[in-house]
mmCIF file of C-alpha atoms in Angstrom:
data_model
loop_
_atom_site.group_PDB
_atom_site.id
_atom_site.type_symbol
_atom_site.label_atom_id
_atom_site.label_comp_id
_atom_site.label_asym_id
_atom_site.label_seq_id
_atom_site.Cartn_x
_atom_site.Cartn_y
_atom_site.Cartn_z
ATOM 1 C CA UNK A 1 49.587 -85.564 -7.686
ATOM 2 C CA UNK A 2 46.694 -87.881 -6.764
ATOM 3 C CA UNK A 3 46.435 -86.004 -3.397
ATOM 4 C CA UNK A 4 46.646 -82.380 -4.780
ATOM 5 C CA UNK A 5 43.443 -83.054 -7.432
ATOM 6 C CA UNK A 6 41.511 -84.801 -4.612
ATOM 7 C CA UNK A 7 42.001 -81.709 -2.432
ATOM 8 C CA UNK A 8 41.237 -79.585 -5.660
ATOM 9 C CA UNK A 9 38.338 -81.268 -5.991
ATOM 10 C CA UNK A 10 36.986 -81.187 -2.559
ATOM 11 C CA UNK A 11 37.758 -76.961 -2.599
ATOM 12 C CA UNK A 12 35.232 -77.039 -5.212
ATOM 13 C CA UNK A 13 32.986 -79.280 -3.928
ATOM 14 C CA UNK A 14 32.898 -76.971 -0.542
ATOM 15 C CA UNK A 15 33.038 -73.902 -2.586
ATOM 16 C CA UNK A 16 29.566 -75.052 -5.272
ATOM 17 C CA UNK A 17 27.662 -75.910 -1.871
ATOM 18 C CA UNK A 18 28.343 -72.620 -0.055
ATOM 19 C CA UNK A 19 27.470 -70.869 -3.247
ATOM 20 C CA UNK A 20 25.033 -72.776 -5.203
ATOM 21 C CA UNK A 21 22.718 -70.311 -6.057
ATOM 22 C CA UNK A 22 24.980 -67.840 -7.153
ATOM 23 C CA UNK A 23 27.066 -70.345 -9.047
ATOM 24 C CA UNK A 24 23.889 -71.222 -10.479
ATOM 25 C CA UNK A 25 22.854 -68.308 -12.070
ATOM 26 C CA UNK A 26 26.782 -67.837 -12.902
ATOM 27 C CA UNK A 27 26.411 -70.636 -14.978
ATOM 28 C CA UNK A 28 23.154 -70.029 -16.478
ATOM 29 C CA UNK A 29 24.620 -66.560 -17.805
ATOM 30 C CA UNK A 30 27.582 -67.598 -19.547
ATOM 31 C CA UNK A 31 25.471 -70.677 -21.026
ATOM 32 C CA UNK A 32 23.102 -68.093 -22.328
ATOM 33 C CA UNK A 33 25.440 -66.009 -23.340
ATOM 34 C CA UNK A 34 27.354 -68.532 -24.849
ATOM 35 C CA UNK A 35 23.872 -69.686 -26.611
ATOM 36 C CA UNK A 36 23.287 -66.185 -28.037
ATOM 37 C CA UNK A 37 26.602 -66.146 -29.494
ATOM 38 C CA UNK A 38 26.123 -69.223 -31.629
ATOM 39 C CA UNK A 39 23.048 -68.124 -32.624
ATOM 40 C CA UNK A 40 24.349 -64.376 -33.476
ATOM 41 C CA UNK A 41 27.256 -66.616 -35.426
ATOM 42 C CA UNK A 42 24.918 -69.514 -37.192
ATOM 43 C CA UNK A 43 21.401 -68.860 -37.142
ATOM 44 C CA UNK A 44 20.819 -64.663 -36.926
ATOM 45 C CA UNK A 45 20.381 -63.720 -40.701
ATOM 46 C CA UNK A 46 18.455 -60.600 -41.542
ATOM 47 C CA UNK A 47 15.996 -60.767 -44.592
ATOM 48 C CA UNK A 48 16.941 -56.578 -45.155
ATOM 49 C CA UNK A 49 13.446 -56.564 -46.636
ATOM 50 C CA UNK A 50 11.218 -53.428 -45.226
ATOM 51 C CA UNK A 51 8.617 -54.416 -42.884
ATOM 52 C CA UNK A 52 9.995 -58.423 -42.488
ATOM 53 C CA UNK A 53 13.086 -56.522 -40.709
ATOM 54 C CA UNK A 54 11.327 -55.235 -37.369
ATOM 55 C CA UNK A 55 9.864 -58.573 -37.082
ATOM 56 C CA UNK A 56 12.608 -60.626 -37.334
ATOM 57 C CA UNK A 57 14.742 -58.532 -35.383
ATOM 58 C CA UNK A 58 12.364 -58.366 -32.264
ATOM 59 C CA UNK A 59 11.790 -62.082 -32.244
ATOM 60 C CA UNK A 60 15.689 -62.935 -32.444
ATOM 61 C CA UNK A 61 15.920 -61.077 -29.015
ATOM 62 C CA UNK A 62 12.098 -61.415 -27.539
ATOM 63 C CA UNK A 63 11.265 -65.014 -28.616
ATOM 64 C CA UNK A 64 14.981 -66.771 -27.246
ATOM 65 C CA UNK A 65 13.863 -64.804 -24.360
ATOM 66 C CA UNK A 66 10.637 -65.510 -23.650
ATOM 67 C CA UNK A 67 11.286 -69.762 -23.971
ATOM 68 C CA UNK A 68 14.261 -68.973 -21.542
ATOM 69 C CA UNK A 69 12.220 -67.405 -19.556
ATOM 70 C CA UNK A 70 8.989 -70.005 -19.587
ATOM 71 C CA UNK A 71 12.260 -72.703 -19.121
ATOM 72 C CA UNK A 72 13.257 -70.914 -15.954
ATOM 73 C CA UNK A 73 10.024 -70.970 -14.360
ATOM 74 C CA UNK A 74 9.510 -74.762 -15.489
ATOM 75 C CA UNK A 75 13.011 -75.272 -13.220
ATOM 76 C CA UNK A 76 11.802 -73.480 -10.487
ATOM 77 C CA UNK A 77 10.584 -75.426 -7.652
ATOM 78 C CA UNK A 78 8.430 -73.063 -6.127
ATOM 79 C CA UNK A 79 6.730 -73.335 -9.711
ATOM 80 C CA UNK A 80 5.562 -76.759 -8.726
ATOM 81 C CA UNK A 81 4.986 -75.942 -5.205
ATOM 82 C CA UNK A 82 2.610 -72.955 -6.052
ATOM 83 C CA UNK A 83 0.613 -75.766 -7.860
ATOM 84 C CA UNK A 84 0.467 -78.298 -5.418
ATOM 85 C CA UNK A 85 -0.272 -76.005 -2.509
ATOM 86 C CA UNK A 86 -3.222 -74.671 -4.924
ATOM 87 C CA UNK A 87 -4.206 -77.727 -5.587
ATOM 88 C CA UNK A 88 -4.266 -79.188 -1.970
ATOM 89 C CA UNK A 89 -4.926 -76.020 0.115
ATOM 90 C CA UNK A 90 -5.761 -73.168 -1.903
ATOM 91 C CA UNK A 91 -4.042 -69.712 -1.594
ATOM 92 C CA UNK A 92 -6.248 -68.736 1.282
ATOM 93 C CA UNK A 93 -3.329 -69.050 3.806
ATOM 94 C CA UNK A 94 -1.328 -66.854 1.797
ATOM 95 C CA UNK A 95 -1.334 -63.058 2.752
ATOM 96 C CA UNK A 96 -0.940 -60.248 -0.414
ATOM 97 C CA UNK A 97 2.726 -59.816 0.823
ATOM 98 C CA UNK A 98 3.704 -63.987 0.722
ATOM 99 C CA UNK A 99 1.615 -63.737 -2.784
ATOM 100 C CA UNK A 100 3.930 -61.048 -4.312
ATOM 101 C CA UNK A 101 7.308 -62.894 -2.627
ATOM 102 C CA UNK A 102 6.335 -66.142 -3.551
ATOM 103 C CA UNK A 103 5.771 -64.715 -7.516
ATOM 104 C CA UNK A 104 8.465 -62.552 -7.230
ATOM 105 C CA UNK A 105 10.956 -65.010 -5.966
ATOM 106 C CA UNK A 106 9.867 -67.504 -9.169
ATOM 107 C CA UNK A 107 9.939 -64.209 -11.755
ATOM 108 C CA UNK A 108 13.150 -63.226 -10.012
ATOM 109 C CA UNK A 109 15.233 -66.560 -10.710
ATOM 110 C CA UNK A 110 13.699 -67.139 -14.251
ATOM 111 C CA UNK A 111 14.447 -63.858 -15.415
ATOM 112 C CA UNK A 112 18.673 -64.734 -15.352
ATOM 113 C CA UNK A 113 18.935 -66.189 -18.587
ATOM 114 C CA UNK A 114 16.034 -64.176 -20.463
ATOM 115 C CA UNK A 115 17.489 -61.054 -18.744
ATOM 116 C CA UNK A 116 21.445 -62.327 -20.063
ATOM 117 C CA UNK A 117 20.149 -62.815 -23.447
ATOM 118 C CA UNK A 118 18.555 -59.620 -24.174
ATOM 119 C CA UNK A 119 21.403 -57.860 -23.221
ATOM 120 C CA UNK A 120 24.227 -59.777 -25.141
ATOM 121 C CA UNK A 121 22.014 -58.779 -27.787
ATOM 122 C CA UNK A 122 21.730 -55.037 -27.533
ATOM 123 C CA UNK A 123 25.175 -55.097 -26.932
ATOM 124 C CA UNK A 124 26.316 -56.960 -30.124
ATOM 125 C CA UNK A 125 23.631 -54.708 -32.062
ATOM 126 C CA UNK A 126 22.823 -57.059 -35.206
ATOM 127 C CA UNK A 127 19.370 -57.559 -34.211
ATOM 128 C CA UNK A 128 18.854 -53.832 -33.270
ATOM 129 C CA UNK A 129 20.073 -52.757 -36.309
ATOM 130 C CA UNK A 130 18.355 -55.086 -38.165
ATOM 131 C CA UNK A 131 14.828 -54.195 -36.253
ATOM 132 C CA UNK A 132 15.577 -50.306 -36.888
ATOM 133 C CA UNK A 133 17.607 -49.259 -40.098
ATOM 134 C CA UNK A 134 14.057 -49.004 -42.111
ATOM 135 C CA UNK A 135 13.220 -46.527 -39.724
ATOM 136 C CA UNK A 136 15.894 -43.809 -39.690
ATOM 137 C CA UNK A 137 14.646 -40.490 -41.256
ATOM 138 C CA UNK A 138 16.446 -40.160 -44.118
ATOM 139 C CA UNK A 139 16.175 -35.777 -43.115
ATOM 140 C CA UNK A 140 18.631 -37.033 -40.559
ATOM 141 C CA UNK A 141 21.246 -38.234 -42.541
ATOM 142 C CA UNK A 142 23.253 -35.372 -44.263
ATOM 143 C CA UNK A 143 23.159 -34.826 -48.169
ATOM 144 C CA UNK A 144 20.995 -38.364 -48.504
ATOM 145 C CA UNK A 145 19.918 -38.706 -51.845
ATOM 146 C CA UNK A 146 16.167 -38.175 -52.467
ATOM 147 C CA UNK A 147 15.452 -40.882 -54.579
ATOM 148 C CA UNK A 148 16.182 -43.514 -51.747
ATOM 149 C CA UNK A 149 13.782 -44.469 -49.235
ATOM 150 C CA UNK A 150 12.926 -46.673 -46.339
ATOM 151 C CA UNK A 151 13.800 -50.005 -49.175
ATOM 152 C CA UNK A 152 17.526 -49.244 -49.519
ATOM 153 C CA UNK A 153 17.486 -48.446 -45.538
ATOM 154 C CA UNK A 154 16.357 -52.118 -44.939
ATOM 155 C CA UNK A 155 19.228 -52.905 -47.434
ATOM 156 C CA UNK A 156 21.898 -51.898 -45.030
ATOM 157 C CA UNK A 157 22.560 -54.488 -42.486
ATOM 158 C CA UNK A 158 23.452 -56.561 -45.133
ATOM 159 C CA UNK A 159 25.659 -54.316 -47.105
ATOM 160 C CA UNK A 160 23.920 -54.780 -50.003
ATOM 161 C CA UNK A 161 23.555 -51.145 -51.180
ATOM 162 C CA UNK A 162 25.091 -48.455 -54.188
ATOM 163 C CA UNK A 163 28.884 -47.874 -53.507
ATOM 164 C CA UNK A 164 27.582 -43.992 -53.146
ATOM 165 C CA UNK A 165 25.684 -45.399 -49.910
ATOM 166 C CA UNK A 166 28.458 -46.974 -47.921
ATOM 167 C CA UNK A 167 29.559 -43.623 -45.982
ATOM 168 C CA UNK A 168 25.171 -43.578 -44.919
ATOM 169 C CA UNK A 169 24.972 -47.174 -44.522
ATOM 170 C CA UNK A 170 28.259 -47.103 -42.281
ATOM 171 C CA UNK A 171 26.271 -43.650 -40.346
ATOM 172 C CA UNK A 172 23.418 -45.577 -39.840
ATOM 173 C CA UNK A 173 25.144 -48.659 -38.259
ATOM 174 C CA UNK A 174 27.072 -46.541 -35.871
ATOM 175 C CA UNK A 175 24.252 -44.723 -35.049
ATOM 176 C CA UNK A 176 21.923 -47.821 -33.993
ATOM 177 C CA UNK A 177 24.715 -49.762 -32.198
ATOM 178 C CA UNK A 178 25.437 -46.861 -30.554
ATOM 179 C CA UNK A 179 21.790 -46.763 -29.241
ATOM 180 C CA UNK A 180 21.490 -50.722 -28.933
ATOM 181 C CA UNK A 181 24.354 -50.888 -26.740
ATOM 182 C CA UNK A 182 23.315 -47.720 -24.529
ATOM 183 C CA UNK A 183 19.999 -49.849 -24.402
ATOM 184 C CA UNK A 184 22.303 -52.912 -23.038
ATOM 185 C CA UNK A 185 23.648 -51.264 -20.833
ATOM 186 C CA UNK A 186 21.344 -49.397 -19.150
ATOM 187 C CA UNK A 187 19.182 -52.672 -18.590
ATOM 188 C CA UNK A 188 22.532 -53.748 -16.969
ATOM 189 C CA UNK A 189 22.451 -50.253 -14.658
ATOM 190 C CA UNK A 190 18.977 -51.337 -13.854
ATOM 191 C CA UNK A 191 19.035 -54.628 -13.216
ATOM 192 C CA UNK A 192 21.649 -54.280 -10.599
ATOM 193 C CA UNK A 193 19.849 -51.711 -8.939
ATOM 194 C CA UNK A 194 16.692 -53.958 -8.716
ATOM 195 C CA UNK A 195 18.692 -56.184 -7.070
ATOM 196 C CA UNK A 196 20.734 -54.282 -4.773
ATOM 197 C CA UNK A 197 17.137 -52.990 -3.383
ATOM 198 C CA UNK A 198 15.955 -56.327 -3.073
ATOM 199 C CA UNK A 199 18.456 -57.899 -1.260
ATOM 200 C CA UNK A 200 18.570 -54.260 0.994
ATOM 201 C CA UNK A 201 14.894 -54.742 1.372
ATOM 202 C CA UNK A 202 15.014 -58.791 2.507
ATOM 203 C CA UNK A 203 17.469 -57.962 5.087
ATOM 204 C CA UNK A 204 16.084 -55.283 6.420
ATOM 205 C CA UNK A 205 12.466 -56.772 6.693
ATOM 206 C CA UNK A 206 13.307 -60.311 8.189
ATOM 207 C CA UNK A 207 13.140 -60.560 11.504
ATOM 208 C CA UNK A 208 15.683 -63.556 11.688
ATOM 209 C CA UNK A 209 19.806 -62.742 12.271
ATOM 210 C CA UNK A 210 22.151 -63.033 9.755
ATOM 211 C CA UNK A 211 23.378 -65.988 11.697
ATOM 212 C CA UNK A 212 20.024 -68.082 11.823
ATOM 213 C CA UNK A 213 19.182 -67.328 8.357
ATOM 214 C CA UNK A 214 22.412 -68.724 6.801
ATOM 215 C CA UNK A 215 21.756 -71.272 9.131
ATOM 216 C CA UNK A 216 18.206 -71.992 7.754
ATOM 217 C CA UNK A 217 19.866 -72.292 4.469
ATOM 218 C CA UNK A 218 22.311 -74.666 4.697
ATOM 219 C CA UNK A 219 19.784 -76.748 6.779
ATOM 220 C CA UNK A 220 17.367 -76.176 3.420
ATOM 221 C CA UNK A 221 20.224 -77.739 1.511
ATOM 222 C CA UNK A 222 20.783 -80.912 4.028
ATOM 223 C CA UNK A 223 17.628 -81.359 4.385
ATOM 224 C CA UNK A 224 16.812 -81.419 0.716
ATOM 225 C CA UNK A 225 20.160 -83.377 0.041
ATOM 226 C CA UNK A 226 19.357 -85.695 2.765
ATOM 227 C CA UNK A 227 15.364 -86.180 1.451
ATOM 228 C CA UNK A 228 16.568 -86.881 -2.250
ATOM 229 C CA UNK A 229 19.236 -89.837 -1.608
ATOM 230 C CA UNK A 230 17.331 -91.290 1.427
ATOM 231 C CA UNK A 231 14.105 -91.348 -1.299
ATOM 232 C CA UNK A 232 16.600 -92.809 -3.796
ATOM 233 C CA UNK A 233 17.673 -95.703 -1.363
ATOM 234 C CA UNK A 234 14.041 -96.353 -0.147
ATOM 235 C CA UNK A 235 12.699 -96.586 -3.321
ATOM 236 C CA UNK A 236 15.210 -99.063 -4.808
ATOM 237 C CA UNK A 237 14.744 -101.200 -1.457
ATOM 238 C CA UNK A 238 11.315 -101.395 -2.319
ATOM 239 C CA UNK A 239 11.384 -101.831 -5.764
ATOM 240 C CA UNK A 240 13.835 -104.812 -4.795
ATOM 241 C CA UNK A 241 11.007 -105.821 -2.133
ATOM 242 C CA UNK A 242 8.416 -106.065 -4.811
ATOM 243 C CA UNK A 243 10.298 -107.773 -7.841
ATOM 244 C CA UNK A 244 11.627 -110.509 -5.412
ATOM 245 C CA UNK A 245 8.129 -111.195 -4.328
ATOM 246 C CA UNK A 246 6.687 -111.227 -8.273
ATOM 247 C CA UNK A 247 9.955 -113.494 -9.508
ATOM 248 C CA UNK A 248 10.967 -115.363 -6.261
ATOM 249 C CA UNK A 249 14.391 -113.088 -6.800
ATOM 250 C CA UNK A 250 15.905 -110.224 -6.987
ATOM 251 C CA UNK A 251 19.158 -109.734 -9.064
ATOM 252 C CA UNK A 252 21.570 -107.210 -6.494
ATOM 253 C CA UNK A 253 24.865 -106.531 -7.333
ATOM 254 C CA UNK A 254 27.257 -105.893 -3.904
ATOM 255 C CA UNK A 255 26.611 -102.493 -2.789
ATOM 256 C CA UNK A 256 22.051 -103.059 -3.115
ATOM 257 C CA UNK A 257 22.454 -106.175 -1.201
ATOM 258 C CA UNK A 258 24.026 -104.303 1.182
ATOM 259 C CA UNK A 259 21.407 -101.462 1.511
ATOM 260 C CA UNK A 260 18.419 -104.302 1.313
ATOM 261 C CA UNK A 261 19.929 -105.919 4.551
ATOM 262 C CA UNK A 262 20.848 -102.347 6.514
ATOM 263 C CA UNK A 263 17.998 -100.398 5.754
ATOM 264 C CA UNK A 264 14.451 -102.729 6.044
ATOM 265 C CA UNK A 265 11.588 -100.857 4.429
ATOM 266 C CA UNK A 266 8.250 -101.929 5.397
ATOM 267 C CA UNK A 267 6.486 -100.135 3.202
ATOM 268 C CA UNK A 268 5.598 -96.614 1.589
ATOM 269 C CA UNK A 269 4.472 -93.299 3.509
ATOM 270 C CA UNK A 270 0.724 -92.761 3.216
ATOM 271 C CA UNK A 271 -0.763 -89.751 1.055
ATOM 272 C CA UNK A 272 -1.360 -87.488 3.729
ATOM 273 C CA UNK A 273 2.183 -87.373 4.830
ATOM 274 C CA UNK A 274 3.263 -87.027 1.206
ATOM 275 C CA UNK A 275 0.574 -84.190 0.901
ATOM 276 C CA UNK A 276 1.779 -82.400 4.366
ATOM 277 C CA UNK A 277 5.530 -81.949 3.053
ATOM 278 C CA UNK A 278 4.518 -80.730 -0.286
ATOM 279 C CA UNK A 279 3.772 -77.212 -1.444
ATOM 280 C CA UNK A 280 5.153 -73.823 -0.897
ATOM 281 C CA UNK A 281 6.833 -73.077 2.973
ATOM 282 C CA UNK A 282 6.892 -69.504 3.947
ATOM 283 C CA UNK A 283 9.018 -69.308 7.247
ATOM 284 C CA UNK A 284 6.871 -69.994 10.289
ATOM 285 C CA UNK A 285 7.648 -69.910 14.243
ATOM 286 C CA UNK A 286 5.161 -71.717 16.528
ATOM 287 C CA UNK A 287 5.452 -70.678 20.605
ATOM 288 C CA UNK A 288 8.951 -69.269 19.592
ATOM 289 C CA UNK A 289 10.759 -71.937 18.206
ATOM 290 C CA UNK A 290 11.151 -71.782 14.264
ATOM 291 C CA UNK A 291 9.903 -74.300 11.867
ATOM 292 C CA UNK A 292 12.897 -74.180 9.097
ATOM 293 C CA UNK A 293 10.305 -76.480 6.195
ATOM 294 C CA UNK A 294 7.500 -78.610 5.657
ATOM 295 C CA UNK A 295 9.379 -81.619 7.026
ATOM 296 C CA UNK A 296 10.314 -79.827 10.023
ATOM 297 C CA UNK A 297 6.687 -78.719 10.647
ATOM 298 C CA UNK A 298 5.225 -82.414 10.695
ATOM 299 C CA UNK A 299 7.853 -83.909 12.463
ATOM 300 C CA UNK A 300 6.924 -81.496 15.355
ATOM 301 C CA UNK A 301 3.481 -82.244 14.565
ATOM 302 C CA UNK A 302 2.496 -78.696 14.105
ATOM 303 C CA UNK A 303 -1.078 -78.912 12.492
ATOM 304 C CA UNK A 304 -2.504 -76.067 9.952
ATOM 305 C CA UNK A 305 -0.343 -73.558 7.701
ATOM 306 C CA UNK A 306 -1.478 -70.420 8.663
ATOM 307 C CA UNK A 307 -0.254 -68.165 11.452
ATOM 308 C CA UNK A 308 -0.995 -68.663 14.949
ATOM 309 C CA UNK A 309 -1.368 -66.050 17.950
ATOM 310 C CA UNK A 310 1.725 -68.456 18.903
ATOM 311 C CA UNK A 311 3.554 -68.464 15.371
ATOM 312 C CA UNK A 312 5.064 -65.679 13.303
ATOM 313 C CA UNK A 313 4.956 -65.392 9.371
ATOM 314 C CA UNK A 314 8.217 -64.288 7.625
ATOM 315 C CA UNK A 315 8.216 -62.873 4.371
ATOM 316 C CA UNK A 316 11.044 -64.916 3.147
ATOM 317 C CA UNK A 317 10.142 -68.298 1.220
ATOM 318 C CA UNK A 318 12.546 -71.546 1.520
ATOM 319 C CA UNK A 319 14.198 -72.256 -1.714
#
């Protein structure tokens, strides 16, 4: 049994690494969809008050959106890459093309869970319905009475009307969830279109193989693995390094002493090397051979981070 949810475990392990990204934004969908639920069920309660109606129905679905969105480009690493790259270099090595890839690819990734939430919500129709049912023409309902206006209209997503209104109120709900959902899921229809084009459009503008550029991806992901728990050793060494030498000692337990006495660290990386592997990497040959990141470029000592008569610029930005 022990051997069966080890291998279980390492299928999933191999299966989250070869598909993080999707995975990723599989997972940030069904949280937010999850999220929208609970607030549909707990927090979503319409005043049914004319002109407080369109309000609060546009914020339930903008406002959730917008902070998922903001969130999403918080997460985003190229967020924080675009800023130190400004703030060390400037955009002045950055063509119009790179510009719109590099803002694209940030908009792009953010947009998941904003994108999810807006349409769980035109598709569940409560908000809608709430936004709009001060609005319908009461011409367009048939044999409406007169002497009820756009005050019993805001009345009806809350059922709180004359028992001679139910048949209109129940007309009126059918007819904006009808156009909510049609709403939802033409935002669906175009979303996937936008991103069957994009992904048509990335393929057929690189220049690299299918081959190399799956292969520049995983070697993104070692890379980055790689950088993250070798920083995470060479820090603690350090640290270790520096509270031994302000107490006299160090308290280890079994597994730091052993990284203290395999790894020695003499001391930190200066600010220029820091400063060369941060910022935002746009792919980049030099005499032919490709530079896969930032890393990669120093180690080969490649100077500069524009193109060269040499290099080649890719439209295609490392995640």
């Amino acid at each position: 049994m022990a051997a069966l949810i080890a291998e279980n475990f390492r299928f999933l392990s191999l299966f989250f690494k070869s598909k993080d990204v999707m995975i990723f934004n599989g997972l940030v969908a069904l949280g937010t969809v999850g999220s929208e639920e609970l607030f549909s069920v707990v927090a979503f309660n319409c005043p049914c008050s004319p002109a407080r109606n369109y309000i609060y129905g546009l914020a339930a679905i903008g406002v959730p959106a917008l902070a998922l969105l903001l969130i999403g480009v918080i997460w985003n690493n190229h967020t924080w890459n675009l800023v130190a790259e400004c703030h060390k270099r400037g955009t002045k090595n950055f063509s119009a093309a790179a510009t719109f890839l590099l803002f694209g690819s940030i908009m792009g990734r953010a947009s998941v869970a904003p994108i999810t939430w807006s349409v769980i919500s035109l598709l569940r129709g409560e908000a809608y319905i709430c936004a709009l049912s001060e609005f319908v023409k009461p011409s367009s309902l048939d044999k409406f009475p007169a002497e009820y206006g756009a005050e019993v209209l805001a009345k009806f997503p809350c059922r709180d009307v004359p028992a001679n209104l139910t048949k209109f109120r129940d007309e009126v709900t059918r007819r904006l969830r009808y156009e909510s959902q049609l709403f939802g899921w033409l935002l669906i229809g175009i979303v996937a279109v936008l991103v069957f084009l994009t992904k048509c459009l990335k393929h057929c503008c690189s220049p690299l193989s299918y081959r190399q550029e799956a292969y520049w991806a995983q070697y993104r992901s070692n890379e980055d693995k790689l950088f993250r728990r070798t920083a995470e050793v060479h820090s603690r060494i350090l640290a270790a390094k520096n509270v031994k030498q302000f107490f006299g000692f160090v308290a280890l337990d079994k597994e730091e002493k052993e990284l203290v006495q395999e790894f020695p660290v003499e001391g930190v990386q200066p600010s220029p090397q820091w400063n060369a592997i941060t910022g935002v990497y746009i792919y980049r040959e030099n005499k032919g051979f490709p530079l896969y990141s930032r890393l990669h470029k120093w180690a080969k000592g490649v100077e500069g981070n524009g193109p060269t008569p040499e290099g080649h610029e890719l439209l295609f930005l490392a995640s």
